[in-house]
C-alpha atoms as a printed R data frame, in Angstrom:
    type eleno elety resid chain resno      x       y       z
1   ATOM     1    CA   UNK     A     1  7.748 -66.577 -36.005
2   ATOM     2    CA   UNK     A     2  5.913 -64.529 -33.061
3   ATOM     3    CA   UNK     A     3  8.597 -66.049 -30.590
4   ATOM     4    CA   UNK     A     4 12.108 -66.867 -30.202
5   ATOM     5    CA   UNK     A     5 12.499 -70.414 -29.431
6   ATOM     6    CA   UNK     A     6 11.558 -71.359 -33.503
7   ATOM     7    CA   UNK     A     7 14.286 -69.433 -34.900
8   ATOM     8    CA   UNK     A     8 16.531 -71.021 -32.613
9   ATOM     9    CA   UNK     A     9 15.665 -74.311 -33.654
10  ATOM    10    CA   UNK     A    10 15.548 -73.666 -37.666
11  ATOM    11    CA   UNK     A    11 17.334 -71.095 -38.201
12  ATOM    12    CA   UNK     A    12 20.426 -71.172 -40.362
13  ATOM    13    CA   UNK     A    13 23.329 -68.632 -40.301
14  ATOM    14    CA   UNK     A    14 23.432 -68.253 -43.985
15  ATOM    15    CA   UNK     A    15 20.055 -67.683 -44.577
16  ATOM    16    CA   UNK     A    16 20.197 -65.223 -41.389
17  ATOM    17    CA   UNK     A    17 22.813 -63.496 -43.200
18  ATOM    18    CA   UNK     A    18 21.289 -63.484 -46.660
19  ATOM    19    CA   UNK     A    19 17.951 -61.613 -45.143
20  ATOM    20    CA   UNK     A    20 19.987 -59.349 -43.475
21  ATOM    21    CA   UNK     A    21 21.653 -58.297 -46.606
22  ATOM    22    CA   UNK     A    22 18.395 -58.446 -48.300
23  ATOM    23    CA   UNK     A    23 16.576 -56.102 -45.605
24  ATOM    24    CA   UNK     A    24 19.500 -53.433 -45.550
25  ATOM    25    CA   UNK     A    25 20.208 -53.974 -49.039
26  ATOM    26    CA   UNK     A    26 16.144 -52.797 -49.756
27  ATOM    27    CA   UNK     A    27 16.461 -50.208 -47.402
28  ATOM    28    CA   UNK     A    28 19.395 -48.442 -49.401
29  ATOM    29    CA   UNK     A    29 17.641 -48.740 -52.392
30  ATOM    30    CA   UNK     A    30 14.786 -46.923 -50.974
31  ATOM    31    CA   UNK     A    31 16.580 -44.074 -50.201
32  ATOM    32    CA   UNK     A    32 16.919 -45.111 -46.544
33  ATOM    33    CA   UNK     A    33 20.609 -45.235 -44.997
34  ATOM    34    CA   UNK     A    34 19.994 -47.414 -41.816
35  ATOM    35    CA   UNK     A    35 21.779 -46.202 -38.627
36  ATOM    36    CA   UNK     A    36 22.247 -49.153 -37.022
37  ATOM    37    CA   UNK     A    37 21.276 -53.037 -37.097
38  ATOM    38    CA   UNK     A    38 19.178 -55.077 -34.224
39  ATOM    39    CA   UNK     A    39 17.424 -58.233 -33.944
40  ATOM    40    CA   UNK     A    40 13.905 -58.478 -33.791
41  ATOM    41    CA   UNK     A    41 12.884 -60.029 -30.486
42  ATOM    42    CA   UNK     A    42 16.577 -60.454 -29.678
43  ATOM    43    CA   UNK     A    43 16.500 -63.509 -31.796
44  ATOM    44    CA   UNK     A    44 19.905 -62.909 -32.748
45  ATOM    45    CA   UNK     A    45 21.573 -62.897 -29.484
46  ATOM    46    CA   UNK     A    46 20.577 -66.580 -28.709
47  ATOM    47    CA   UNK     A    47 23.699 -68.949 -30.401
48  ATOM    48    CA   UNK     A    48 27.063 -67.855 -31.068
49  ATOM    49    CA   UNK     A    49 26.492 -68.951 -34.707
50  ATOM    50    CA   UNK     A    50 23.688 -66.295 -35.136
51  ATOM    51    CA   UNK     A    51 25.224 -63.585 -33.207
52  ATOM    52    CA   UNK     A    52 28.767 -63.499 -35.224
53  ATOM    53    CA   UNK     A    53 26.342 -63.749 -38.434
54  ATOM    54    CA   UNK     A    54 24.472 -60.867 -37.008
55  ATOM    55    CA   UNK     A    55 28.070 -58.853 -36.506
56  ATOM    56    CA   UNK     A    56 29.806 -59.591 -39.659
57  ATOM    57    CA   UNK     A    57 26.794 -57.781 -41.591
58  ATOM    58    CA   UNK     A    58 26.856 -55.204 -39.445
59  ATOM    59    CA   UNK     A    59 30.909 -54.547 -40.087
60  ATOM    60    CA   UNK     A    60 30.364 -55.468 -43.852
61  ATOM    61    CA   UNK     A    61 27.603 -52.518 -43.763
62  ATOM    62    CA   UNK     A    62 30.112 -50.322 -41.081
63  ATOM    63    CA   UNK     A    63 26.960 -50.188 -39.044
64  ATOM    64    CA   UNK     A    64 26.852 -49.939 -35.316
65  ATOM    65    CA   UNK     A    65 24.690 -53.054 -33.522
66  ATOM    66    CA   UNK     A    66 22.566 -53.272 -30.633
67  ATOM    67    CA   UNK     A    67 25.088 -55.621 -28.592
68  ATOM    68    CA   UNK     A    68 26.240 -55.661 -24.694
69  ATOM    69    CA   UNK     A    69 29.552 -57.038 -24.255
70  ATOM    70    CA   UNK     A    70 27.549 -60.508 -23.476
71  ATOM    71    CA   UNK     A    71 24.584 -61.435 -24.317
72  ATOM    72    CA   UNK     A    72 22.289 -62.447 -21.509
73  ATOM    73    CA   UNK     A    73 22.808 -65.797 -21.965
74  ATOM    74    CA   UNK     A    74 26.258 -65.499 -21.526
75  ATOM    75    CA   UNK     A    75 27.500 -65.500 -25.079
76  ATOM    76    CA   UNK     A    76 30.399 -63.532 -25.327
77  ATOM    77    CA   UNK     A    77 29.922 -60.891 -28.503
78  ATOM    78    CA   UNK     A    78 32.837 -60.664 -31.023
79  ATOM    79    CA   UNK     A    79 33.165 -57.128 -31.500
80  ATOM    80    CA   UNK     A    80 36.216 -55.075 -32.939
81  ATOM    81    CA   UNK     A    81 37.792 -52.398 -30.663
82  ATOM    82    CA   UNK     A    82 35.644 -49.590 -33.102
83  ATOM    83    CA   UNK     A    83 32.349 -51.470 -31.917
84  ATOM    84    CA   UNK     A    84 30.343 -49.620 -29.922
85  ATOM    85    CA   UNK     A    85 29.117 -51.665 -27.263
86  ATOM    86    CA   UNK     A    86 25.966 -50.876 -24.457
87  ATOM    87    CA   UNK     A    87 26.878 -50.927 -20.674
88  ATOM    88    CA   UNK     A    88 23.217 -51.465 -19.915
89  ATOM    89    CA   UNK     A    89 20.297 -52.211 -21.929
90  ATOM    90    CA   UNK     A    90 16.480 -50.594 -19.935
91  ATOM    91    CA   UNK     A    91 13.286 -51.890 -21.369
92  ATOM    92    CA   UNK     A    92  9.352 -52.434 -19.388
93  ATOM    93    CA   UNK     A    93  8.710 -56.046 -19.203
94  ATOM    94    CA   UNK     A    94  5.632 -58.165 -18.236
95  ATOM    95    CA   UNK     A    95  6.272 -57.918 -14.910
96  ATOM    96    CA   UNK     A    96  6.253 -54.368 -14.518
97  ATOM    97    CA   UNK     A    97  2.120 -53.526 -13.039
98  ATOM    98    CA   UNK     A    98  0.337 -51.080 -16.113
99  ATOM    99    CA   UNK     A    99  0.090 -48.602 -13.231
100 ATOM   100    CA   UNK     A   100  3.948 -48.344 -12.457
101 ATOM   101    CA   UNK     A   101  4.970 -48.007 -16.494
102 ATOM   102    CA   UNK     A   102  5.753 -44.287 -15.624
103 ATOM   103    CA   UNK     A   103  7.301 -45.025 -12.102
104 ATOM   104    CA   UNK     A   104  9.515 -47.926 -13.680
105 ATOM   105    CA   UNK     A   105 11.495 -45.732 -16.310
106 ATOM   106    CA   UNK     A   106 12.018 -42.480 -14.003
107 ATOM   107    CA   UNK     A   107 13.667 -44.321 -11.628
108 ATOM   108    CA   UNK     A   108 15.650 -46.403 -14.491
109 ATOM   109    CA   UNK     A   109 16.838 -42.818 -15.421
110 ATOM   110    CA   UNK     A   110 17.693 -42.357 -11.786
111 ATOM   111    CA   UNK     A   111 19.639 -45.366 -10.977
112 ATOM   112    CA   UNK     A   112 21.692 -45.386 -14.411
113 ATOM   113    CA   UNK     A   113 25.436 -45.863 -14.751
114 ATOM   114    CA   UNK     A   114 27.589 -43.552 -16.448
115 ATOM   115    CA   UNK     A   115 28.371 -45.637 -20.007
116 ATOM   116    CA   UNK     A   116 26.238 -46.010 -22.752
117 ATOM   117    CA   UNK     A   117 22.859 -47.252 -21.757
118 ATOM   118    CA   UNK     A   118 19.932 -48.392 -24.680
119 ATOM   119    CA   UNK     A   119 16.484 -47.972 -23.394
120 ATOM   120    CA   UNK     A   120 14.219 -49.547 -25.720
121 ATOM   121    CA   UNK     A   121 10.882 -48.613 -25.985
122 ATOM   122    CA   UNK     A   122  7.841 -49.986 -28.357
123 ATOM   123    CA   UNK     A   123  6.155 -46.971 -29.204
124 ATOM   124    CA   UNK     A   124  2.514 -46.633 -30.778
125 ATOM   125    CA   UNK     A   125 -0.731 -45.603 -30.654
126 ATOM   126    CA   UNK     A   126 -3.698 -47.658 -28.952
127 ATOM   127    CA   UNK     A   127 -6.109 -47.791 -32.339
128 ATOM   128    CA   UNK     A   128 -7.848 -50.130 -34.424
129 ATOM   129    CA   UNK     A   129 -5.027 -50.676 -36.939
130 ATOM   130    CA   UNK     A   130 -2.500 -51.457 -34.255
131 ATOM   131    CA   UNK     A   131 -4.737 -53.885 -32.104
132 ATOM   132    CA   UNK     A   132 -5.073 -56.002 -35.534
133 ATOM   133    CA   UNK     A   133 -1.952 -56.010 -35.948
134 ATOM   134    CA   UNK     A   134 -0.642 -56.909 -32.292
135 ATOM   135    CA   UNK     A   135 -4.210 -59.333 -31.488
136 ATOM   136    CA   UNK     A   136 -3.656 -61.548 -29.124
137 ATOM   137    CA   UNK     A   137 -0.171 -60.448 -27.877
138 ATOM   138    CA   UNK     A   138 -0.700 -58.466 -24.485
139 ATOM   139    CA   UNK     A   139  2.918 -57.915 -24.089
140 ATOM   140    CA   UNK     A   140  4.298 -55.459 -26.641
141 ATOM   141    CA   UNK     A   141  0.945 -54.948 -28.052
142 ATOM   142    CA   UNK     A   142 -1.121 -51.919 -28.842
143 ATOM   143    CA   UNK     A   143 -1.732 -50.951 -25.319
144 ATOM   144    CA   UNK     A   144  1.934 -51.936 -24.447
145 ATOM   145    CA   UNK     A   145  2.981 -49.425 -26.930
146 ATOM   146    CA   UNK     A   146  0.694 -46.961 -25.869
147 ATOM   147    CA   UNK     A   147  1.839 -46.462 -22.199
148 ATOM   148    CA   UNK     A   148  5.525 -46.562 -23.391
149 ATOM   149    CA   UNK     A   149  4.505 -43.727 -26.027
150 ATOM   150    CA   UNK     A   150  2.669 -41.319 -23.374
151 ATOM   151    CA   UNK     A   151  6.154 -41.951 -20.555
152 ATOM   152    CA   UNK     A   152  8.359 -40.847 -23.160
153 ATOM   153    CA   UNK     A   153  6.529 -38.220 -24.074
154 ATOM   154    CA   UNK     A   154  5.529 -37.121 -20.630
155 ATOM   155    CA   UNK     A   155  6.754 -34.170 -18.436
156 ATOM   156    CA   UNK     A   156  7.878 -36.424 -15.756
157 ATOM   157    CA   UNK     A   157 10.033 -38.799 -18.197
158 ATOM   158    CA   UNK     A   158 11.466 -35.465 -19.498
159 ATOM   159    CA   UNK     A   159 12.222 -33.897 -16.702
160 ATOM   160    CA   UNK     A   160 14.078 -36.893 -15.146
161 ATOM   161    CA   UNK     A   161 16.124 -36.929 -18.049
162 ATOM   162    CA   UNK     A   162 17.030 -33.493 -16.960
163 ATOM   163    CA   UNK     A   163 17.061 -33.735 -13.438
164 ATOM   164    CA   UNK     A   164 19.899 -36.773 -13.976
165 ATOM   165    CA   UNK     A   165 22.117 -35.193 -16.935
166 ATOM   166    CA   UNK     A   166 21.218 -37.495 -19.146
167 ATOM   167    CA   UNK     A   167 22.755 -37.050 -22.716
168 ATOM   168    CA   UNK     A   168 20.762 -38.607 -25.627
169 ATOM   169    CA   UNK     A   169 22.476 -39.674 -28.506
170 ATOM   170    CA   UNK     A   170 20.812 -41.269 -31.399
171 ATOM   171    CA   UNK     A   171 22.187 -43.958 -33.365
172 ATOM   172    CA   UNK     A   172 23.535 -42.066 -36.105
173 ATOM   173    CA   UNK     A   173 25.925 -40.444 -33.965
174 ATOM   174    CA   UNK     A   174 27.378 -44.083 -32.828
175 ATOM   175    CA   UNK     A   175 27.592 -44.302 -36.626
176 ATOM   176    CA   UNK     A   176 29.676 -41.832 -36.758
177 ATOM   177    CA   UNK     A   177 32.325 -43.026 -34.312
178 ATOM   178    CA   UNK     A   178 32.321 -46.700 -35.591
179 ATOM   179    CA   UNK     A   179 33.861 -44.904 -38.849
180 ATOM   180    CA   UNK     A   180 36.437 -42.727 -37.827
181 ATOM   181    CA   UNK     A   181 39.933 -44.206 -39.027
């Protein structure tokens, strides 16, 4: 489904957990080792049933999670003390004016927290394969994806990351620390 609400109302926890298995389970035998696990649209995050479904794959895999220590409904997260869990979670939405994009994430670099902050960005390219792909859908479409691509790859975006000490760390390093004895 293209939005949350119809997962919510069919989806089951063991056939959540069965394509999660299914996707990481592919991956490996691609030759891919995932770093991490997240849900799609967030559409994990929205009943308690789906969200402990959502962690036990991620401990049966020993892969970190995108998770905050609730969800924004509320929902507390079960997570082990070897979870690594996000202070603060940064992303554009549909309220933020196309001519601000840039203005929005240098000052979310500016006002952040010390902790362990996820900014998530859509990144792509404005063309004809990705406006197929994302018709219809002017929030996190092509052009959506665009402007997110040229901030982070902008001097400005770069040099507030400087300017504000921010360490980068990917999610292969959070790997690493869920696994340590």
């Amino acid at each position: 489904p293209s939005e949350v609400p119809p997962v919510v109302a069919r989806a089951k926890p063991a056939e959540v957990e069965r394509e999660l298995r299914a996707q990481v389970e592919r991956a490996m035998a691609l030759g891919i080792r995932p770093t991490h696990l997240d849900s799609h649209m967030g559409a994990l995050f929205t009943t308690p049933e789906l969200i402990a479904t959502y962690v036990k794959v991620a401990h049966d895999y020993r892969l970190p999670f995108l998770a905050m220590k609730t969800t924004p409904g509320g929902t507390p997260v079960p997570v082990s003390p070897k979870d690594v869990v996000l202070d603060a979670v940064v992303i554009a939405g549909p309220d933020v004016p196309r001519d601000q994009w840039k203005a929005f994430y240098v000052n979310a670099i500016a006002n952040l927290t010390p902790g362990l902050t996820e900014m998530i960005v859509h990144l792509g390219h404005d063309d004809a394969e990705l406006q197929a792909v994302t018709v219809d859908h002017e929030p996190y479409g092509s052009a959506w994806r665009q402007r997110d691509y040229d901030v982070v790859t902008s001097p400005e975006f770069k040099k507030a990351l400087q300017d504000n000490k921010v360490r980068l760390v990917t999610w292969r390093e959070l790997q690493k620390l869920t696994q340590q004895p």
